[in-house]
Short mmCIF file of the C-alpha atoms (twelve columns), coordinates in Angstrom:
data_MODEL
# 
_entry.id   MODEL 
# 
loop_
_atom_site.group_PDB 
_atom_site.id 
_atom_site.type_symbol 
_atom_site.label_atom_id 
_atom_site.label_alt_id 
_atom_site.label_comp_id 
_atom_site.label_asym_id 
_atom_site.label_seq_id 
_atom_site.Cartn_x 
_atom_site.Cartn_y 
_atom_site.Cartn_z 
_atom_site.pdbx_PDB_model_num 
ATOM 1   C CA . MET A 1   -49.930 40.585  18.866  1 
ATOM 2   C CA . MET A 2   -47.731 40.261  15.846  1 
ATOM 3   C CA . ARG A 3   -44.655 39.730  18.032  1 
ATOM 4   C CA . GLU A 4   -46.444 37.040  20.037  1 
ATOM 5   C CA . SER A 5   -47.543 35.320  16.825  1 
ATOM 6   C CA . LEU A 6   -43.979 35.383  15.468  1 
ATOM 7   C CA . PHE A 7   -42.664 34.102  18.805  1 
ATOM 8   C CA . HIS A 8   -45.124 31.164  18.849  1 
ATOM 9   C CA . SER A 9   -44.404 30.288  15.207  1 
ATOM 10  C CA . HIS A 10  -40.676 30.407  15.952  1 
ATOM 11  C CA . ARG A 11  -41.135 28.070  18.929  1 
ATOM 12  C CA . LYS A 12  -43.176 25.677  16.791  1 
ATOM 13  C CA . ALA A 13  -40.450 25.675  14.137  1 
ATOM 14  C CA . ILE A 14  -37.784 24.932  16.747  1 
ATOM 15  C CA . ALA A 15  -39.913 22.155  18.280  1 
ATOM 16  C CA . SER A 16  -40.514 20.658  14.831  1 
ATOM 17  C CA . ALA A 17  -36.796 20.792  14.027  1 
ATOM 18  C CA . ILE A 18  -35.934 19.077  17.334  1 
ATOM 19  C CA . TYR A 19  -38.562 16.389  16.703  1 
ATOM 20  C CA . THR A 20  -37.269 15.802  13.164  1 
ATOM 21  C CA . ASN A 21  -33.701 15.617  14.454  1 
ATOM 22  C CA . ARG A 22  -34.656 13.002  17.037  1 
ATOM 23  C CA . LEU A 23  -36.506 10.929  14.441  1 
ATOM 24  C CA . PHE A 24  -33.482 11.084  12.146  1 
ATOM 25  C CA . HIS A 25  -31.159 10.003  14.979  1 
ATOM 26  C CA . ILE A 26  -33.446 7.077   15.784  1 
ATOM 27  C CA . PHE A 27  -33.631 6.088   12.104  1 
ATOM 28  C CA . VAL A 28  -29.852 6.217   11.652  1 
ATOM 29  C CA . GLY A 29  -29.364 4.323   14.912  1 
ATOM 30  C CA . ILE A 30  -31.716 1.535   13.800  1 
ATOM 31  C CA . ILE A 31  -29.901 1.203   10.467  1 
ATOM 32  C CA . THR A 32  -26.502 1.163   12.193  1 
ATOM 33  C CA . VAL A 33  -27.533 -1.481  14.730  1 
ATOM 34  C CA . SER A 34  -29.205 -3.604  12.022  1 
ATOM 35  C CA . THR A 35  -26.092 -3.475  9.833   1 
ATOM 36  C CA . PHE A 36  -23.872 -4.319  12.790  1 
ATOM 37  C CA . ILE A 37  -26.068 -7.299  13.717  1 
ATOM 38  C CA . LEU A 38  -26.045 -8.499  10.099  1 
ATOM 39  C CA . ILE A 39  -22.249 -8.322  9.885   1 
ATOM 40  C CA . ILE A 40  -21.807 -10.100 13.216  1 
ATOM 41  C CA . GLY A 41  -24.262 -12.761 12.091  1 
ATOM 42  C CA . LEU A 42  -22.383 -13.372 8.850   1 
ATOM 43  C CA . LEU A 43  -19.033 -13.539 10.640  1 
ATOM 44  C CA . TYR A 44  -20.446 -15.905 13.253  1 
ATOM 45  C CA . THR A 45  -21.926 -18.171 10.574  1 
ATOM 46  C CA . ILE A 46  -18.749 -18.336 8.465   1 
ATOM 47  C CA . LEU A 47  -16.249 -18.578 11.309  1 
ATOM 48  C CA . GLY A 48  -18.456 -20.834 13.422  1 
ATOM 49  C CA . LYS A 49  -18.622 -23.489 10.711  1 
ATOM 50  C CA . GLY A 50  -14.951 -23.436 9.765   1 
ATOM 51  C CA . LEU A 51  -12.774 -22.451 12.720  1 
ATOM 52  C CA . PRO A 52  -13.582 -25.443 14.992  1 
ATOM 53  C CA . LYS A 53  -12.453 -27.823 12.237  1 
ATOM 54  C CA . LEU A 54  -9.157  -26.084 11.436  1 
ATOM 55  C CA . SER A 55  -5.788  -27.685 12.088  1 
ATOM 56  C CA . LEU A 56  -2.162  -26.983 11.245  1 
ATOM 57  C CA . ASP A 57  -2.122  -29.927 8.842   1 
ATOM 58  C CA . PHE A 58  -4.910  -28.328 6.829   1 
ATOM 59  C CA . LEU A 59  -2.968  -25.052 6.587   1 
ATOM 60  C CA . PHE A 60  0.344   -26.546 5.471   1 
ATOM 61  C CA . THR A 61  -0.361  -29.826 3.679   1 
ATOM 62  C CA . LEU A 62  -0.938  -30.277 -0.043  1 
ATOM 63  C CA . PRO A 63  -4.468  -30.578 -1.458  1 
ATOM 64  C CA . ASN A 64  -5.816  -33.937 -2.561  1 
ATOM 65  C CA . GLU A 65  -7.873  -34.298 -5.727  1 
ATOM 66  C CA . LEU A 66  -9.642  -37.589 -4.907  1 
ATOM 67  C CA . GLU A 67  -9.243  -38.532 -1.251  1 
ATOM 68  C CA . ALA A 68  -10.444 -36.753 1.878   1 
ATOM 69  C CA . GLY A 69  -8.086  -35.001 4.255   1 
ATOM 70  C CA . GLY A 70  -6.197  -32.682 1.916   1 
ATOM 71  C CA . GLY A 71  -5.025  -29.201 2.869   1 
ATOM 72  C CA . VAL A 72  -4.668  -25.791 1.263   1 
ATOM 73  C CA . GLY A 73  -0.958  -25.110 1.862   1 
ATOM 74  C CA . PRO A 74  0.163   -24.037 -1.652  1 
ATOM 75  C CA . PHE A 75  -2.983  -21.991 -2.240  1 
ATOM 76  C CA . LEU A 76  -2.594  -20.162 1.069   1 
ATOM 77  C CA . PHE A 77  1.078   -19.482 0.328   1 
ATOM 78  C CA . ASN A 78  0.233   -18.184 -3.147  1 
ATOM 79  C CA . SER A 79  -2.390  -15.860 -1.656  1 
ATOM 80  C CA . PHE A 80  0.212   -14.112 0.501   1 
ATOM 81  C CA . TYR A 81  2.879   -14.258 -2.202  1 
ATOM 82  C CA . VAL A 82  0.683   -12.629 -4.851  1 
ATOM 83  C CA . LEU A 83  -0.611  -10.069 -2.340  1 
ATOM 84  C CA . ILE A 84  2.885   -8.995  -1.253  1 
ATOM 85  C CA . LEU A 85  4.141   -8.747  -4.842  1 
ATOM 86  C CA . SER A 86  1.126   -6.682  -5.904  1 
ATOM 87  C CA . LEU A 87  1.544   -4.288  -2.963  1 
ATOM 88  C CA . ILE A 88  5.266   -3.889  -3.668  1 
ATOM 89  C CA . LEU A 89  4.387   -2.862  -7.213  1 
ATOM 90  C CA . SER A 90  1.311   -0.726  -6.510  1 
ATOM 91  C CA . LEU A 91  2.046   1.130   -3.254  1 
ATOM 92  C CA . PRO A 92  4.947   3.354   -4.417  1 
ATOM 93  C CA . ILE A 93  3.289   4.190   -7.748  1 
ATOM 94  C CA . GLY A 94  -0.237  4.656   -6.384  1 
ATOM 95  C CA . ILE A 95  0.744   6.762   -3.378  1 
ATOM 96  C CA . GLY A 96  3.229   8.737   -5.482  1 
ATOM 97  C CA . ALA A 97  0.548   9.459   -8.085  1 
ATOM 98  C CA . GLY A 98  -1.814  10.631  -5.343  1 
ATOM 99  C CA . ILE A 99  0.848   12.968  -3.919  1 
ATOM 100 C CA . PHE A 100 1.562   14.394  -7.367  1 
ATOM 101 C CA . LEU A 101 -2.117  15.010  -8.154  1 
ATOM 102 C CA . ALA A 102 -2.724  16.664  -4.780  1 
ATOM 103 C CA . GLU A 103 0.424   18.768  -4.453  1 
ATOM 104 C CA . TYR A 104 2.178   19.255  -7.785  1 
ATOM 105 C CA . ALA A 105 -0.271  18.811  -10.652 1 
ATOM 106 C CA . PRO A 106 -1.437  22.122  -12.183 1 
ATOM 107 C CA . ASN A 107 -5.126  22.895  -12.115 1 
ATOM 108 C CA . ASN A 108 -5.959  22.530  -15.806 1 
ATOM 109 C CA . ARG A 109 -8.038  20.401  -18.151 1 
ATOM 110 C CA . PHE A 110 -5.397  17.704  -18.533 1 
ATOM 111 C CA . THR A 111 -5.213  17.191  -14.762 1 
ATOM 112 C CA . GLU A 112 -9.006  16.998  -14.579 1 
ATOM 113 C CA . PHE A 113 -8.916  14.437  -17.404 1 
ATOM 114 C CA . VAL A 114 -6.366  12.386  -15.455 1 
ATOM 115 C CA . ARG A 115 -8.519  12.548  -12.302 1 
ATOM 116 C CA . THR A 116 -11.588 11.485  -14.249 1 
ATOM 117 C CA . SER A 117 -9.655  8.588   -15.779 1 
ATOM 118 C CA . VAL A 118 -8.388  7.474   -12.363 1 
ATOM 119 C CA . GLU A 119 -11.904 7.581   -10.916 1 
ATOM 120 C CA . SER A 120 -13.244 5.629   -13.881 1 
ATOM 121 C CA . LEU A 121 -10.553 2.959   -13.544 1 
ATOM 122 C CA . ALA A 122 -11.241 2.672   -9.800  1 
ATOM 123 C CA . SER A 123 -14.830 1.672   -10.578 1 
ATOM 124 C CA . VAL A 124 -14.041 -0.816  -13.362 1 
ATOM 125 C CA . PRO A 125 -15.001 -4.428  -12.432 1 
ATOM 126 C CA . SER A 126 -12.087 -6.707  -11.639 1 
ATOM 127 C CA . ILE A 127 -13.074 -9.094  -14.433 1 
ATOM 128 C CA . VAL A 128 -12.052 -6.403  -16.955 1 
ATOM 129 C CA . PHE A 129 -8.574  -6.181  -15.394 1 
ATOM 130 C CA . GLY A 130 -8.474  -9.977  -15.419 1 
ATOM 131 C CA . LEU A 131 -9.191  -10.074 -19.155 1 
ATOM 132 C CA . PHE A 132 -6.497  -7.448  -19.706 1 
ATOM 133 C CA . GLY A 133 -4.027  -9.537  -17.708 1 
ATOM 134 C CA . TYR A 134 -4.956  -12.642 -19.702 1 
ATOM 135 C CA . VAL A 135 -4.457  -10.865 -23.027 1 
ATOM 136 C CA . LEU A 136 -1.175  -9.290  -21.883 1 
ATOM 137 C CA . PHE A 137 0.545   -12.220 -20.167 1 
ATOM 138 C CA . VAL A 138 -1.063  -15.286 -21.751 1 
ATOM 139 C CA . GLU A 139 -1.770  -14.143 -25.300 1 
ATOM 140 C CA . TYR A 140 0.808   -11.415 -25.975 1 
ATOM 141 C CA . VAL A 141 3.823   -12.233 -23.763 1 
ATOM 142 C CA . GLY A 142 3.089   -15.964 -23.849 1 
ATOM 143 C CA . ILE A 143 4.203   -16.905 -20.318 1 
ATOM 144 C CA . GLY A 144 0.885   -18.527 -19.470 1 
ATOM 145 C CA . LEU A 145 -1.017  -18.404 -16.183 1 
ATOM 146 C CA . THR A 146 1.584   -17.365 -13.629 1 
ATOM 147 C CA . ILE A 147 2.121   -15.787 -10.224 1 
ATOM 148 C CA . ILE A 148 3.816   -12.741 -11.730 1 
ATOM 149 C CA . GLY A 149 0.922   -12.216 -14.161 1 
ATOM 150 C CA . ALA A 150 -1.599  -12.337 -11.315 1 
ATOM 151 C CA . ALA A 151 0.492   -10.001 -9.138  1 
ATOM 152 C CA . VAL A 152 0.985   -7.354  -11.850 1 
ATOM 153 C CA . THR A 153 -2.707  -7.465  -12.798 1 
ATOM 154 C CA . LEU A 154 -3.703  -7.082  -9.153  1 
ATOM 155 C CA . ALA A 155 -1.313  -4.136  -8.879  1 
ATOM 156 C CA . LEU A 156 -3.060  -2.504  -11.842 1 
ATOM 157 C CA . LEU A 157 -6.386  -3.038  -10.070 1 
ATOM 158 C CA . ASN A 158 -5.068  -1.370  -6.910  1 
ATOM 159 C CA . LEU A 159 -3.336  1.608   -8.548  1 
ATOM 160 C CA . PRO A 160 -6.349  3.875   -9.256  1 
ATOM 161 C CA . VAL A 161 -7.865  3.223   -5.820  1 
ATOM 162 C CA . LEU A 162 -4.597  4.033   -4.057  1 
ATOM 163 C CA . ALA A 163 -4.043  7.167   -6.129  1 
ATOM 164 C CA . ARG A 164 -7.558  8.480   -5.487  1 
ATOM 165 C CA . VAL A 165 -7.579  7.699   -1.766  1 
ATOM 166 C CA . THR A 166 -4.134  9.243   -1.276  1 
ATOM 167 C CA . GLU A 167 -5.110  12.404  -3.155  1 
ATOM 168 C CA . GLU A 168 -8.310  12.838  -1.118  1 
ATOM 169 C CA . ALA A 169 -6.484  12.201  2.173   1 
ATOM 170 C CA . ILE A 170 -3.830  14.819  1.327   1 
ATOM 171 C CA . GLN A 171 -6.395  17.362  0.145   1 
ATOM 172 C CA . ALA A 172 -8.222  16.969  3.471   1 
ATOM 173 C CA . VAL A 173 -5.158  18.315  5.326   1 
ATOM 174 C CA . PRO A 174 -5.771  22.012  6.161   1 
ATOM 175 C CA . GLN A 175 -3.840  24.490  4.062   1 
ATOM 176 C CA . ASP A 176 -2.803  26.393  7.210   1 
ATOM 177 C CA . ILE A 177 -0.521  23.509  8.197   1 
ATOM 178 C CA . ARG A 178 1.340   23.733  4.893   1 
ATOM 179 C CA . GLU A 179 1.675   27.499  5.147   1 
ATOM 180 C CA . ALA A 180 2.975   27.262  8.715   1 
ATOM 181 C CA . SER A 181 5.627   24.745  7.667   1 
ATOM 182 C CA . LEU A 182 6.702   26.849  4.683   1 
ATOM 183 C CA . ALA A 183 6.809   29.960  6.877   1 
ATOM 184 C CA . LEU A 184 9.286   28.215  9.178   1 
ATOM 185 C CA . GLY A 185 11.670  27.717  6.265   1 
ATOM 186 C CA . ALA A 186 10.843  24.172  5.193   1 
ATOM 187 C CA . THR A 187 10.906  23.310  1.508   1 
ATOM 188 C CA . LYS A 188 7.855   21.947  -0.284  1 
ATOM 189 C CA . SER A 189 9.223   18.393  -0.269  1 
ATOM 190 C CA . GLN A 190 10.041  18.607  3.451   1 
ATOM 191 C CA . THR A 191 6.551   19.944  4.132   1 
ATOM 192 C CA . ILE A 192 4.980   17.057  2.254   1 
ATOM 193 C CA . LEU A 193 7.146   14.363  3.851   1 
ATOM 194 C CA . LYS A 194 7.209   15.621  7.444   1 
ATOM 195 C CA . VAL A 195 3.928   17.512  7.789   1 
ATOM 196 C CA . VAL A 196 1.329   16.652  5.160   1 
ATOM 197 C CA . LEU A 197 1.849   12.877  4.893   1 
ATOM 198 C CA . PRO A 198 1.790   12.276  8.685   1 
ATOM 199 C CA . ALA A 199 -1.409  14.327  8.889   1 
ATOM 200 C CA . ALA A 200 -2.947  12.309  6.031   1 
ATOM 201 C CA . LEU A 201 -1.650  8.962   7.274   1 
ATOM 202 C CA . ASN A 202 -5.017  7.869   8.619   1 
ATOM 203 C CA . GLY A 203 -6.725  8.097   5.231   1 
ATOM 204 C CA . ILE A 204 -3.759  6.606   3.351   1 
ATOM 205 C CA . LEU A 205 -3.578  3.576   5.637   1 
ATOM 206 C CA . THR A 206 -7.320  3.105   5.270   1 
ATOM 207 C CA . GLY A 207 -6.841  2.977   1.501   1 
ATOM 208 C CA . ILE A 208 -3.975  0.494   1.852   1 
ATOM 209 C CA . SER A 209 -6.155  -1.689  4.083   1 
ATOM 210 C CA . LEU A 210 -8.980  -1.620  1.536   1 
ATOM 211 C CA . VAL A 211 -6.821  -2.571  -1.446  1 
ATOM 212 C CA . ALA A 212 -4.924  -5.251  0.521   1 
ATOM 213 C CA . CYS A 213 -8.122  -6.929  1.705   1 
ATOM 214 C CA . ARG A 214 -9.646  -6.649  -1.749  1 
ATOM 215 C CA . ALA A 215 -6.549  -8.123  -3.384  1 
ATOM 216 C CA . PHE A 216 -6.381  -11.018 -0.921  1 
ATOM 217 C CA . GLY A 217 -9.992  -11.976 -1.635  1 
ATOM 218 C CA . GLU A 218 -9.848  -11.432 -5.392  1 
ATOM 219 C CA . SER A 219 -10.722 -14.401 -7.598  1 
ATOM 220 C CA . ALA A 220 -11.630 -13.186 -11.116 1 
ATOM 221 C CA . ILE A 221 -8.170  -11.763 -11.820 1 
ATOM 222 C CA . ILE A 222 -6.451  -14.830 -10.377 1 
ATOM 223 C CA . ILE A 223 -8.483  -17.240 -12.510 1 
ATOM 224 C CA . LEU A 224 -7.738  -15.350 -15.738 1 
ATOM 225 C CA . ALA A 225 -4.127  -14.291 -15.082 1 
ATOM 226 C CA . GLY A 226 -2.867  -16.726 -12.446 1 
ATOM 227 C CA . GLY A 227 -4.798  -19.937 -12.995 1 
ATOM 228 C CA . THR A 228 -6.805  -22.264 -10.781 1 
ATOM 229 C CA . SER A 229 -3.947  -24.541 -9.723  1 
ATOM 230 C CA . THR A 230 -0.481  -24.380 -8.167  1 
ATOM 231 C CA . SER A 231 2.873   -26.002 -8.816  1 
ATOM 232 C CA . GLY A 232 1.981   -28.687 -6.274  1 
ATOM 233 C CA . PHE A 233 4.840   -27.753 -3.946  1 
ATOM 234 C CA . MET A 234 4.899   -25.759 -0.745  1 
ATOM 235 C CA . TRP A 235 6.972   -22.554 -0.574  1 
ATOM 236 C CA . ASP A 236 7.362   -22.311 -4.346  1 
ATOM 237 C CA . PHE A 237 8.819   -18.847 -5.058  1 
ATOM 238 C CA . ASN A 238 9.035   -19.378 -8.820  1 
ATOM 239 C CA . LEU A 239 7.277   -16.405 -10.409 1 
ATOM 240 C CA . LEU A 240 6.337   -18.485 -13.461 1 
ATOM 241 C CA . SER A 241 4.428   -21.121 -11.489 1 
ATOM 242 C CA . GLN A 242 0.644   -21.168 -11.579 1 
ATOM 243 C CA . GLY A 243 -0.815  -18.654 -9.131  1 
ATOM 244 C CA . GLY A 244 -3.995  -20.245 -7.828  1 
ATOM 245 C CA . THR A 245 -4.970  -18.656 -4.493  1 
ATOM 246 C CA . LEU A 246 -7.258  -19.545 -1.606  1 
ATOM 247 C CA . PRO A 247 -10.399 -17.764 -2.957  1 
ATOM 248 C CA . VAL A 248 -9.982  -19.581 -6.283  1 
ATOM 249 C CA . HIS A 249 -9.516  -22.907 -4.487  1 
ATOM 250 C CA . LEU A 250 -12.639 -22.186 -2.450  1 
ATOM 251 C CA . TRP A 251 -14.628 -21.635 -5.644  1 
ATOM 252 C CA . TYR A 252 -13.177 -24.767 -7.252  1 
ATOM 253 C CA . VAL A 253 -13.823 -26.999 -4.251  1 
ATOM 254 C CA . GLN A 254 -17.390 -25.794 -3.883  1 
ATOM 255 C CA . SER A 255 -18.249 -26.152 -7.579  1 
ATOM 256 C CA . GLU A 256 -16.134 -28.834 -9.268  1 
ATOM 257 C CA . ALA A 257 -14.082 -30.822 -6.738  1 
ATOM 258 C CA . LEU A 258 -14.529 -34.610 -6.475  1 
ATOM 259 C CA . VAL A 259 -13.231 -35.077 -2.928  1 
ATOM 260 C CA . PRO A 260 -15.835 -36.420 -0.480  1 
ATOM 261 C CA . ASP A 261 -15.129 -33.703 2.108   1 
ATOM 262 C CA . ALA A 262 -15.495 -30.795 -0.339  1 
ATOM 263 C CA . THR A 263 -18.088 -29.012 1.819   1 
ATOM 264 C CA . GLU A 264 -15.869 -29.188 4.893   1 
ATOM 265 C CA . ILE A 265 -12.856 -27.914 2.918   1 
ATOM 266 C CA . ALA A 266 -14.940 -25.018 1.610   1 
ATOM 267 C CA . GLN A 267 -16.124 -24.108 5.112   1 
ATOM 268 C CA . LYS A 268 -12.603 -24.154 6.514   1 
ATOM 269 C CA . SER A 269 -11.227 -22.206 3.527   1 
ATOM 270 C CA . ALA A 270 -13.932 -19.552 3.921   1 
ATOM 271 C CA . ALA A 271 -13.153 -19.219 7.630   1 
ATOM 272 C CA . ILE A 272 -9.424  -18.814 6.898   1 
ATOM 273 C CA . LEU A 273 -10.154 -16.223 4.220   1 
ATOM 274 C CA . VAL A 274 -12.377 -14.101 6.475   1 
ATOM 275 C CA . LEU A 275 -10.012 -14.410 9.438   1 
ATOM 276 C CA . ILE A 276 -6.961  -13.339 7.423   1 
ATOM 277 C CA . VAL A 277 -8.825  -10.351 5.948   1 
ATOM 278 C CA . LEU A 278 -9.731  -9.261  9.481   1 
ATOM 279 C CA . ILE A 279 -6.112  -9.698  10.583  1 
ATOM 280 C CA . ILE A 280 -4.820  -7.655  7.625   1 
ATOM 281 C CA . SER A 281 -7.258  -4.846  8.372   1 
ATOM 282 C CA . PHE A 282 -6.376  -4.884  12.069  1 
ATOM 283 C CA . THR A 283 -2.622  -4.966  11.362  1 
ATOM 284 C CA . VAL A 284 -2.788  -1.931  9.074   1 
ATOM 285 C CA . ARG A 285 -4.925  0.065   11.510  1 
ATOM 286 C CA . PHE A 286 -3.076  -0.983  14.681  1 
ATOM 287 C CA . PRO A 287 -0.269  1.650   14.443  1 
ATOM 288 C CA . LEU A 288 -2.895  4.396   14.203  1 
ATOM 289 C CA . TRP A 289 -4.663  3.134   17.304  1 
ATOM 290 C CA . ILE A 290 -1.368  3.066   19.213  1 
ATOM 291 C CA . GLN A 291 -0.526  6.582   18.012  1 
ATOM 292 C CA . ALA A 292 -3.961  7.886   19.020  1 
ATOM 293 C CA . LEU A 293 -3.626  6.253   22.440  1 
ATOM 294 C CA . ILE A 294 -0.174  7.792   23.000  1 
ATOM 295 C CA . THR A 295 -1.458  11.216  21.923  1 
ATOM 296 C CA . LYS A 296 -4.397  10.920  24.289  1 
ATOM 297 C CA . ILE A 297 -2.138  9.933   27.180  1 
ATOM 298 C CA . LYS A 298 0.202   12.869  26.502  1 
ATOM 299 C CA . ALA A 299 -2.727  15.271  26.271  1 
ATOM 300 C CA . THR A 300 -4.223  14.118  29.583  1 
ATOM 301 C CA . PRO A 301 -3.267  16.574  32.347  1 
ATOM 302 C CA . ARG A 302 -1.248  15.009  35.140  1 
ATOM 303 C CA . LYS A 303 -2.074  15.616  38.748  1 
ATOM 304 C CA . SER A 304 0.718   17.185  40.736  1 
# 
């Protein structure tokens, strides 16, 4: 009798666990589908209002302060210019710091303090970095609101995120892979460059995609360190020119502009901004998709 009672209670526990598991799957599925629908709805609303009105003239012509028909050429150019400069400055330092913390840094209190500081900086609002950039470049150095000031401040914003993401991606690589490489006679640096980094590439590229998209859409730092305007010329590579970008222009047009077609300019600027962020994310992830596809093809058994 006791065995039968234990058997029935065990079956009830299993049935309850299966029922709970199904409910959880349904709950997670509903949340996932709802989030997906919300994102698609937002993208459709933003792109649907702006993309049909876009033209090459709008992308490459100068803005107009009073008359309708102006473009966003200098602001769009500055967006890419500031983004590229910030990535050139932040990628080597951020990824290098992540490699050092994951592979070389000793496990002591100072290293834990550094990790805590990096995590704290990664969560600091961008407006704080913008104020720091304003104090450093406008007040202390005295060069004013410039492209180089915006780029360096954006690089400082990206550094802690890159360092933390790189460290976590490297730490996720199994230790057995390192030991196998070292057992074959490879040095530690060769193991990191040829074994660990390729294995962690997925996470590192995800971090690069996140910081690149965040930097391209940043506005608070640009307003405080780069300014709200441009030099007024297309393809201006002068680092000391004002560094107003597309997100800043979008804010300005929607809030303070006097042009009669301000709403249309804002809709088209928002569509360009979202589209370019999607393209950046896709471009960074595309090599991984190709690599995964090639690996899958090679792993598929061929029929003789």
